[in-house]
Amino acid sequence: MTSSFKHKTLSLVAAASAAALLAACGGGDGDTPQQQEQGWKTDANGNVTLRFAAYAGKTPVDCNSQITGVGTQPEQVLNLAQLRFYVSNVQLLKADGSKVALKLAGSGNDKFNYRDEQNAVTLIDLENKQDGNACKGTPEVNPVITGTVPAGTYTGVAFTLGVPLALNHTNQRDTATTPLVLQDAQQPVMAWAWRGGRKFTNIELVNKATSTSTLLHLGSTGCTADVVNGAAPTECGAPNRVPMRFEQFDPAKQTVAMDLAALFSTDDTSKRNGCMAGPKHADCAGPFKALALGFDAESGNGSGLPLAGQTQTVFKAIDTPAGN
């Protein structure tokens, strides 16, 4: 999986505090020599930092980039307008197959992060809006997820693109009880129809030569709820959450990159392409395939579930560039 956001590299560092905690989690000095050889060992402070960056193929991109190499007409020059997405429930992987949940740092409820006993979610913001560039966002960025895990030896990382069902359908306008990262007041560009929850992604490229845009608004659709009584949905026909798993990931050497070229590889970027996650939106076929999500524009029966036996190609583990 893979801008000069000075793509703040993805370094996953973890560590723990007490021997009892290490023993309970099967980490630390209890790891076998084989497990130690297979992974990377955490430091002693319990800190983890996952870093994300935006790419188009092998080229890092940001709001100031003249982007080419995307879509069926790779000579078209594009600019980044929007690039934000939710990542939830990060786990570190161990050589024995076990997984350890990342506990988000800080208060657990800020503009970019929220955690409770069951779930955690972070908004990754890769837009560095400045005077004169094409981005519609703000100068503020958030390319990282930080937290803690018990000390030990880890081999990889897993997470989900999207907001967990239990958090997705909160009242986005309720500033008293809704997590900040899910509020319209804090993150208005991620607003979605109330029953649909939040946009999981808000990604947009603009072609100034043709005054057209290529975008992906991914989110749950077909959500049912007792609207009369104000109840939130308990299920959605197309959840549209994307599981990510990197069996081998070294945070000291690698970054998670979102590859815009892979996401929009089948789109003609000289024309408008507007995927808003509807099962009948033909513009969604390419991005859904790249994300390995079930989709059927012709019949209108997009499953919104991960496709068995297929792997998404949009998020990639890349070598962190020198100096980052």
mmCIF file of C-alpha atoms in Angstrom:
data_model
loop_
_atom_site.group_PDB
_atom_site.id
_atom_site.type_symbol
_atom_site.label_atom_id
_atom_site.label_comp_id
_atom_site.label_asym_id
_atom_site.label_seq_id
_atom_site.Cartn_x
_atom_site.Cartn_y
_atom_site.Cartn_z
ATOM 1 C CA MET A 1 0.000 0.000 0.000
ATOM 2 C CA THR A 2 1.225 2.872 -0.564
ATOM 3 C CA SER A 3 3.785 14.013 -0.931
ATOM 4 C CA SER A 4 5.439 15.959 -0.689
ATOM 5 C CA PHE A 5 3.445 16.079 2.467
ATOM 6 C CA LYS A 6 7.011 15.451 3.072
ATOM 7 C CA HIS A 7 5.418 12.144 3.394
ATOM 8 C CA LYS A 8 6.004 11.776 6.926
ATOM 9 C CA THR A 9 7.010 8.161 6.774
ATOM 10 C CA LEU A 10 5.235 5.350 8.357
ATOM 11 C CA SER A 11 7.113 4.308 11.380
ATOM 12 C CA LEU A 12 5.391 1.857 13.668
ATOM 13 C CA VAL A 13 7.109 1.747 16.955
ATOM 14 C CA ALA A 14 5.789 0.019 19.950
ATOM 15 C CA ALA A 15 6.791 -0.802 23.409
ATOM 16 C CA ALA A 16 5.535 -1.699 26.785
ATOM 17 C CA SER A 17 6.024 -1.066 30.377
ATOM 18 C CA ALA A 18 5.904 -4.057 32.652
ATOM 19 C CA ALA A 19 7.009 -7.663 32.473
ATOM 20 C CA ALA A 20 3.586 -8.815 33.618
ATOM 21 C CA LEU A 21 1.941 -7.004 30.738
ATOM 22 C CA LEU A 22 4.431 -8.513 28.314
ATOM 23 C CA ALA A 23 3.753 -11.989 29.602
ATOM 24 C CA ALA A 24 -0.001 -11.491 29.356
ATOM 25 C CA CYS A 25 0.299 -10.484 25.720
ATOM 26 C CA GLY A 26 2.883 -13.061 24.765
ATOM 27 C CA GLY A 27 5.431 -10.418 23.739
ATOM 28 C CA GLY A 28 8.770 -9.065 24.758
ATOM 29 C CA ASP A 29 11.510 -11.395 25.922
ATOM 30 C CA GLY A 30 9.142 -14.350 25.667
ATOM 31 C CA ASP A 31 9.341 -14.324 21.873
ATOM 32 C CA THR A 32 11.160 -17.255 20.344
ATOM 33 C CA PRO A 33 14.403 -16.650 18.393
ATOM 34 C CA GLN A 34 12.531 -17.547 15.209
ATOM 35 C CA GLN A 35 9.835 -14.951 15.906
ATOM 36 C CA GLN A 36 12.483 -12.323 16.679
ATOM 37 C CA GLU A 37 14.149 -12.991 13.344
ATOM 38 C CA GLN A 38 10.854 -12.699 11.480
ATOM 39 C CA GLY A 39 9.845 -9.260 12.708
ATOM 40 C CA TRP A 40 10.887 -5.982 14.260
ATOM 41 C CA LYS A 41 11.192 -5.383 17.969
ATOM 42 C CA THR A 42 9.491 -2.516 19.749
ATOM 43 C CA ASP A 43 11.214 0.095 21.872
ATOM 44 C CA ALA A 44 10.639 0.393 25.599
ATOM 45 C CA ASN A 45 8.203 3.328 25.561
ATOM 46 C CA GLY A 46 5.086 1.745 24.134
ATOM 47 C CA ASN A 47 4.775 4.279 21.297
ATOM 48 C CA VAL A 48 3.454 3.474 17.837
ATOM 49 C CA THR A 49 3.340 5.830 14.858
ATOM 50 C CA LEU A 50 1.757 4.770 11.571
ATOM 51 C CA ARG A 51 2.413 7.230 8.772
ATOM 52 C CA PHE A 52 0.516 7.634 5.524
ATOM 53 C CA ALA A 53 1.345 9.365 2.242
ATOM 54 C CA ALA A 54 -0.260 10.064 -1.132
ATOM 55 C CA TYR A 55 1.237 8.747 -4.360
ATOM 56 C CA ALA A 56 0.428 8.468 -8.031
ATOM 57 C CA GLY A 57 2.231 5.299 -9.023
ATOM 58 C CA LYS A 58 5.780 5.731 -7.735
ATOM 59 C CA THR A 59 5.553 9.524 -7.434
ATOM 60 C CA PRO A 60 4.641 11.273 -4.165
ATOM 61 C CA VAL A 61 1.940 13.918 -4.642
ATOM 62 C CA ASP A 62 0.366 16.760 -2.701
ATOM 63 C CA CYS A 63 -1.767 19.831 -3.303
ATOM 64 C CA ASN A 64 1.013 21.519 -5.291
ATOM 65 C CA SER A 65 1.660 18.579 -7.634
ATOM 66 C CA GLN A 66 0.981 18.444 -11.356
ATOM 67 C CA ILE A 67 -0.167 14.839 -11.429
ATOM 68 C CA THR A 68 0.123 12.642 -14.513
ATOM 69 C CA GLY A 69 0.035 8.910 -15.104
ATOM 70 C CA VAL A 70 -3.510 8.460 -13.797
ATOM 71 C CA GLY A 71 -6.325 6.790 -15.723
ATOM 72 C CA THR A 72 -6.755 5.776 -19.323
ATOM 73 C CA GLN A 73 -5.248 9.032 -20.585
ATOM 74 C CA PRO A 74 -2.101 9.275 -18.457
ATOM 75 C CA GLU A 75 -0.921 12.430 -20.231
ATOM 76 C CA GLN A 76 -3.762 14.420 -18.651
ATOM 77 C CA VAL A 77 -2.506 16.830 -15.958
ATOM 78 C CA LEU A 78 -4.458 16.626 -12.717
ATOM 79 C CA ASN A 79 -4.423 18.460 -9.408
ATOM 80 C CA LEU A 80 -5.308 17.121 -5.998
ATOM 81 C CA ALA A 81 -8.431 18.754 -4.542
ATOM 82 C CA GLN A 82 -9.476 16.424 -1.698
ATOM 83 C CA LEU A 83 -7.721 13.554 0.062
ATOM 84 C CA ARG A 84 -9.041 12.406 3.413
ATOM 85 C CA PHE A 85 -10.068 8.987 4.656
ATOM 86 C CA TYR A 86 -10.989 7.207 7.885
ATOM 87 C CA VAL A 87 -8.861 4.365 9.242
ATOM 88 C CA SER A 88 -10.201 2.223 12.083
ATOM 89 C CA ASN A 89 -9.142 -0.506 14.500
ATOM 90 C CA VAL A 90 -5.418 -0.725 13.806
ATOM 91 C CA GLN A 91 -3.793 -3.987 14.904
ATOM 92 C CA LEU A 92 -0.193 -5.140 14.943
ATOM 93 C CA LEU A 93 0.506 -8.675 13.744
ATOM 94 C CA LYS A 94 2.829 -11.205 15.355
ATOM 95 C CA ALA A 95 4.654 -14.129 13.807
ATOM 96 C CA ASP A 96 2.477 -16.646 15.670
ATOM 97 C CA GLY A 97 -0.652 -15.277 13.966
ATOM 98 C CA SER A 98 -1.935 -13.278 16.921
ATOM 99 C CA LYS A 99 -3.001 -9.637 16.712
ATOM 100 C CA VAL A 100 -2.641 -6.795 19.209
ATOM 101 C CA ALA A 101 -4.910 -3.754 19.097
ATOM 102 C CA LEU A 102 -3.307 -0.332 18.959
ATOM 103 C CA LYS A 103 -4.517 1.955 21.759
ATOM 104 C CA LEU A 104 -4.790 5.467 20.365
ATOM 105 C CA ALA A 105 -2.726 8.072 22.182
ATOM 106 C CA GLY A 106 -4.032 11.223 23.808
ATOM 107 C CA SER A 107 -7.448 11.902 25.278
ATOM 108 C CA GLY A 108 -9.152 9.445 22.945
ATOM 109 C CA ASN A 109 -11.426 12.157 21.572
ATOM 110 C CA ASP A 110 -9.967 14.938 19.438
ATOM 111 C CA LYS A 111 -10.449 16.421 15.969
ATOM 112 C CA PHE A 112 -8.698 13.503 14.269
ATOM 113 C CA ASN A 113 -9.104 10.546 16.652
ATOM 114 C CA TYR A 114 -11.605 8.700 18.807
ATOM 115 C CA ARG A 115 -11.437 5.543 20.863
ATOM 116 C CA ASP A 116 -13.737 3.663 23.191
ATOM 117 C CA GLU A 117 -13.668 0.171 24.662
ATOM 118 C CA GLN A 118 -14.627 -1.518 21.387
ATOM 119 C CA ASN A 119 -13.431 0.661 18.512
ATOM 120 C CA ALA A 120 -10.974 3.302 17.406
ATOM 121 C CA VAL A 121 -11.033 5.596 14.376
ATOM 122 C CA THR A 122 -8.670 8.198 12.903
ATOM 123 C CA LEU A 123 -9.170 10.652 10.054
ATOM 124 C CA ILE A 124 -6.107 10.753 7.810
ATOM 125 C CA ASP A 125 -5.877 14.179 6.129
ATOM 126 C CA LEU A 126 -3.300 14.507 3.354
ATOM 127 C CA GLU A 127 -4.352 17.913 2.011
ATOM 128 C CA ASN A 128 -1.832 20.713 2.555
ATOM 129 C CA LYS A 129 -3.978 23.621 1.376
ATOM 130 C CA GLN A 130 -1.973 26.739 0.542
ATOM 131 C CA ASP A 131 -2.600 29.932 -1.409
ATOM 132 C CA GLY A 132 -2.598 29.158 -5.096
ATOM 133 C CA ASN A 133 -2.897 25.380 -4.996
ATOM 134 C CA ALA A 134 -5.914 23.300 -5.985
ATOM 135 C CA CYS A 135 -6.879 21.823 -2.620
ATOM 136 C CA LYS A 136 -10.232 22.628 -1.090
ATOM 137 C CA GLY A 137 -9.202 21.749 2.445
ATOM 138 C CA THR A 138 -7.106 23.490 5.097
ATOM 139 C CA PRO A 139 -3.346 23.798 5.700
ATOM 140 C CA GLU A 140 -3.689 21.401 8.633
ATOM 141 C CA VAL A 141 -2.804 17.784 7.861
ATOM 142 C CA ASN A 142 -2.905 14.544 9.810
ATOM 143 C CA PRO A 143 -0.772 11.858 8.130
ATOM 144 C CA VAL A 144 -0.290 9.707 11.232
ATOM 145 C CA ILE A 145 -1.936 7.352 13.685
ATOM 146 C CA THR A 146 -0.213 7.218 17.051
ATOM 147 C CA GLY A 147 -0.779 4.925 20.015
ATOM 148 C CA THR A 148 0.696 2.170 22.173
ATOM 149 C CA VAL A 149 1.001 -1.622 22.259
ATOM 150 C CA PRO A 150 2.758 -4.017 24.645
ATOM 151 C CA ALA A 151 6.457 -4.439 23.950
ATOM 152 C CA GLY A 152 7.381 -7.384 21.781
ATOM 153 C CA THR A 153 8.281 -8.478 18.298
ATOM 154 C CA TYR A 154 5.807 -7.719 15.516
ATOM 155 C CA THR A 155 5.734 -8.585 11.846
ATOM 156 C CA GLY A 156 2.949 -6.568 10.222
ATOM 157 C CA VAL A 157 -0.083 -4.343 10.527
ATOM 158 C CA ALA A 158 -3.805 -4.538 9.781
ATOM 159 C CA PHE A 159 -6.578 -1.940 9.760
ATOM 160 C CA THR A 160 -9.882 -1.081 8.097
ATOM 161 C CA LEU A 161 -10.661 1.707 5.650
ATOM 162 C CA GLY A 162 -13.928 3.098 7.005
ATOM 163 C CA VAL A 163 -15.810 3.893 10.207
ATOM 164 C CA PRO A 164 -17.111 1.014 12.394
ATOM 165 C CA LEU A 165 -20.881 0.517 12.286
ATOM 166 C CA ALA A 166 -21.227 1.290 15.988
ATOM 167 C CA LEU A 167 -19.710 4.753 15.472
ATOM 168 C CA ASN A 168 -20.759 5.525 11.923
ATOM 169 C CA HIS A 169 -24.379 6.465 12.545
ATOM 170 C CA THR A 170 -24.040 8.836 15.460
ATOM 171 C CA ASN A 171 -25.844 12.172 15.223
ATOM 172 C CA GLN A 172 -23.237 14.150 13.345
ATOM 173 C CA ARG A 173 -24.702 17.499 14.449
ATOM 174 C CA ASP A 174 -24.790 16.644 18.144
ATOM 175 C CA THR A 175 -21.682 18.337 19.515
ATOM 176 C CA ALA A 176 -22.403 17.136 23.054
ATOM 177 C CA THR A 177 -22.204 13.383 22.564
ATOM 178 C CA THR A 178 -20.801 12.642 19.096
ATOM 179 C CA PRO A 179 -17.024 12.075 18.840
ATOM 180 C CA LEU A 180 -15.296 15.165 17.471
ATOM 181 C CA VAL A 181 -13.758 13.349 14.511
ATOM 182 C CA LEU A 182 -17.271 12.330 13.369
ATOM 183 C CA GLN A 183 -18.965 15.710 13.817
ATOM 184 C CA ASP A 184 -20.096 17.889 10.941
ATOM 185 C CA ALA A 185 -18.788 20.888 12.868
ATOM 186 C CA GLN A 186 -15.246 19.470 12.969
ATOM 187 C CA GLN A 187 -15.067 17.539 9.681
ATOM 188 C CA PRO A 188 -17.798 18.964 7.436
ATOM 189 C CA VAL A 189 -16.398 17.591 4.164
ATOM 190 C CA MET A 190 -16.870 14.049 5.480
ATOM 191 C CA ALA A 191 -20.614 14.528 5.978
ATOM 192 C CA TRP A 192 -22.872 11.892 4.396
ATOM 193 C CA ALA A 193 -26.594 11.223 4.482
ATOM 194 C CA TRP A 194 -27.498 10.688 8.156
ATOM 195 C CA ARG A 195 -28.566 7.073 7.783
ATOM 196 C CA GLY A 196 -25.462 6.433 5.691
ATOM 197 C CA GLY A 197 -23.060 7.682 8.356
ATOM 198 C CA ARG A 198 -19.807 9.333 7.286
ATOM 199 C CA LYS A 199 -17.931 9.346 4.015
ATOM 200 C CA PHE A 200 -15.134 6.852 4.513
ATOM 201 C CA THR A 201 -13.148 8.576 1.779
ATOM 202 C CA ASN A 202 -13.278 12.031 0.233
ATOM 203 C CA ILE A 203 -10.856 11.843 -2.688
ATOM 204 C CA GLU A 204 -10.964 14.192 -5.660
ATOM 205 C CA LEU A 205 -8.677 15.035 -8.566
ATOM 206 C CA VAL A 206 -9.430 17.987 -10.844
ATOM 207 C CA ASN A 207 -8.555 18.434 -14.494
ATOM 208 C CA LYS A 208 -8.337 22.201 -15.038
ATOM 209 C CA ALA A 209 -8.009 21.820 -18.792
ATOM 210 C CA THR A 210 -11.436 20.184 -19.049
ATOM 211 C CA SER A 211 -12.997 21.594 -15.830
ATOM 212 C CA THR A 212 -13.875 18.077 -14.732
ATOM 213 C CA SER A 213 -13.199 16.029 -11.615
ATOM 214 C CA THR A 214 -12.585 12.398 -10.741
ATOM 215 C CA LEU A 215 -13.737 11.513 -7.261
ATOM 216 C CA LEU A 216 -14.518 8.729 -4.818
ATOM 217 C CA HIS A 217 -16.959 9.199 -1.974
ATOM 218 C CA LEU A 218 -16.976 5.772 -0.354
ATOM 219 C CA GLY A 219 -19.411 5.074 2.463
ATOM 220 C CA SER A 220 -22.052 2.604 3.596
ATOM 221 C CA THR A 221 -25.251 2.525 1.540
ATOM 222 C CA GLY A 222 -28.595 0.748 1.819
ATOM 223 C CA CYS A 223 -28.708 1.416 5.552
ATOM 224 C CA THR A 224 -31.968 0.651 7.355
ATOM 225 C CA ALA A 225 -33.176 2.403 10.487
ATOM 226 C CA ASP A 226 -36.245 3.244 12.563
ATOM 227 C CA VAL A 227 -36.203 6.846 11.408
ATOM 228 C CA VAL A 228 -39.544 7.729 12.995
ATOM 229 C CA ASN A 229 -38.200 6.929 16.446
ATOM 230 C CA GLY A 230 -34.758 8.362 15.753
ATOM 231 C CA ALA A 231 -32.933 5.042 15.897
ATOM 232 C CA ALA A 232 -29.630 4.604 14.085
ATOM 233 C CA PRO A 233 -29.200 1.878 11.434
ATOM 234 C CA THR A 234 -28.274 -1.562 12.677
ATOM 235 C CA GLU A 235 -27.213 -2.840 9.255
ATOM 236 C CA CYS A 236 -26.401 -1.604 5.772
ATOM 237 C CA GLY A 237 -26.961 -3.387 2.485
ATOM 238 C CA ALA A 238 -23.495 -2.369 1.274
ATOM 239 C CA PRO A 239 -21.128 -1.757 4.213
ATOM 240 C CA ASN A 240 -18.233 -0.741 1.878
ATOM 241 C CA ARG A 241 -15.513 -1.142 4.507
ATOM 242 C CA VAL A 242 -12.157 -2.338 3.197
ATOM 243 C CA PRO A 243 -9.911 -4.569 5.360
ATOM 244 C CA MET A 244 -6.168 -4.007 4.904
ATOM 245 C CA ARG A 245 -3.491 -6.431 6.035
ATOM 246 C CA PHE A 246 0.275 -6.305 5.536
ATOM 247 C CA GLU A 247 1.864 -9.500 6.779
ATOM 248 C CA GLN A 248 5.363 -8.043 6.528
ATOM 249 C CA PHE A 249 5.660 -4.399 7.463
ATOM 250 C CA ASP A 250 8.676 -2.713 9.011
ATOM 251 C CA PRO A 251 7.654 0.714 10.368
ATOM 252 C CA ALA A 252 11.240 1.877 10.566
ATOM 253 C CA LYS A 253 11.659 1.393 6.833
ATOM 254 C CA GLN A 254 8.205 1.548 5.263
ATOM 255 C CA THR A 255 5.230 3.881 4.733
ATOM 256 C CA VAL A 256 1.614 3.142 3.865
ATOM 257 C CA ALA A 257 0.871 4.912 0.591
ATOM 258 C CA MET A 258 -2.471 5.501 -1.078
ATOM 259 C CA ASP A 259 -1.897 5.122 -4.826
ATOM 260 C CA LEU A 260 -4.248 7.386 -6.781
ATOM 261 C CA ALA A 261 -3.105 5.855 -10.069
ATOM 262 C CA ALA A 262 -4.223 2.419 -8.905
ATOM 263 C CA LEU A 263 -7.523 3.747 -7.546
ATOM 264 C CA PHE A 264 -8.541 5.516 -10.769
ATOM 265 C CA SER A 265 -6.718 3.307 -13.290
ATOM 266 C CA THR A 266 -9.810 2.683 -15.441
ATOM 267 C CA ASP A 267 -11.154 6.252 -15.465
ATOM 268 C CA ASP A 268 -10.903 8.695 -18.366
ATOM 269 C CA THR A 269 -9.743 11.695 -16.346
ATOM 270 C CA SER A 270 -10.506 14.119 -19.189
ATOM 271 C CA LYS A 271 -14.178 13.550 -18.317
ATOM 272 C CA ARG A 272 -16.190 13.653 -15.105
ATOM 273 C CA ASN A 273 -16.022 10.510 -12.966
ATOM 274 C CA GLY A 274 -18.170 10.659 -9.867
ATOM 275 C CA CYS A 275 -18.326 7.537 -7.722
ATOM 276 C CA MET A 276 -20.534 8.076 -4.686
ATOM 277 C CA ALA A 277 -20.769 4.416 -3.682
ATOM 278 C CA GLY A 278 -24.191 3.831 -5.211
ATOM 279 C CA PRO A 279 -24.641 0.267 -6.522
ATOM 280 C CA LYS A 280 -25.907 1.650 -9.857
ATOM 281 C CA HIS A 281 -23.155 4.230 -10.326
ATOM 282 C CA ALA A 282 -21.123 2.965 -13.265
ATOM 283 C CA ASP A 283 -18.257 5.280 -12.272
ATOM 284 C CA CYS A 284 -17.753 3.126 -9.168
ATOM 285 C CA ALA A 285 -16.843 -0.058 -11.009
ATOM 286 C CA GLY A 286 -13.135 0.752 -11.385
ATOM 287 C CA PRO A 287 -12.446 2.078 -7.871
ATOM 288 C CA PHE A 288 -14.436 -0.754 -6.285
ATOM 289 C CA LYS A 289 -12.416 -3.316 -8.239
ATOM 290 C CA ALA A 290 -9.170 -1.678 -7.121
ATOM 291 C CA LEU A 291 -10.392 -1.847 -3.518
ATOM 292 C CA ALA A 292 -11.527 -5.477 -3.998
ATOM 293 C CA LEU A 293 -15.107 -4.620 -3.043
ATOM 294 C CA GLY A 294 -18.090 -6.363 -4.565
ATOM 295 C CA PHE A 295 -19.924 -4.175 -7.096
ATOM 296 C CA ASP A 296 -22.426 -4.816 -9.877
ATOM 297 C CA ALA A 297 -23.549 -1.663 -11.675
ATOM 298 C CA GLU A 298 -25.624 -3.530 -14.241
ATOM 299 C CA SER A 299 -27.889 -5.360 -11.813
ATOM 300 C CA GLY A 300 -27.686 -2.823 -9.021
ATOM 301 C CA ASN A 301 -26.757 -5.512 -6.512
ATOM 302 C CA GLY A 302 -23.365 -4.319 -5.321
ATOM 303 C CA SER A 303 -22.514 -6.318 -2.229
ATOM 304 C CA GLY A 304 -20.177 -3.766 -0.671
ATOM 305 C CA LEU A 305 -18.284 -6.693 0.860
ATOM 306 C CA PRO A 306 -14.639 -7.694 0.346
ATOM 307 C CA LEU A 307 -14.232 -10.001 -2.633
ATOM 308 C CA ALA A 308 -13.019 -13.457 -1.633
ATOM 309 C CA GLY A 309 -9.646 -14.334 -3.059
ATOM 310 C CA GLN A 310 -8.913 -10.808 -4.283
ATOM 311 C CA THR A 311 -6.545 -8.219 -2.817
ATOM 312 C CA GLN A 312 -6.936 -4.468 -2.957
ATOM 313 C CA THR A 313 -4.236 -2.615 -4.916
ATOM 314 C CA VAL A 314 -4.710 0.964 -3.693
ATOM 315 C CA PHE A 315 -2.902 0.928 -0.348
ATOM 316 C CA LYS A 316 0.695 -0.258 -0.491
ATOM 317 C CA ALA A 317 3.672 -0.650 1.780
ATOM 318 C CA ILE A 318 6.527 1.320 0.226
ATOM 319 C CA ASP A 319 10.093 2.012 1.264
ATOM 320 C CA THR A 320 10.281 5.256 3.166
ATOM 321 C CA PRO A 321 12.265 7.851 1.198
ATOM 322 C CA ALA A 322 15.556 8.985 2.691
ATOM 323 C CA GLY A 323 15.247 11.959 5.000
ATOM 324 C CA ASN A 324 11.755 11.116 6.227
#
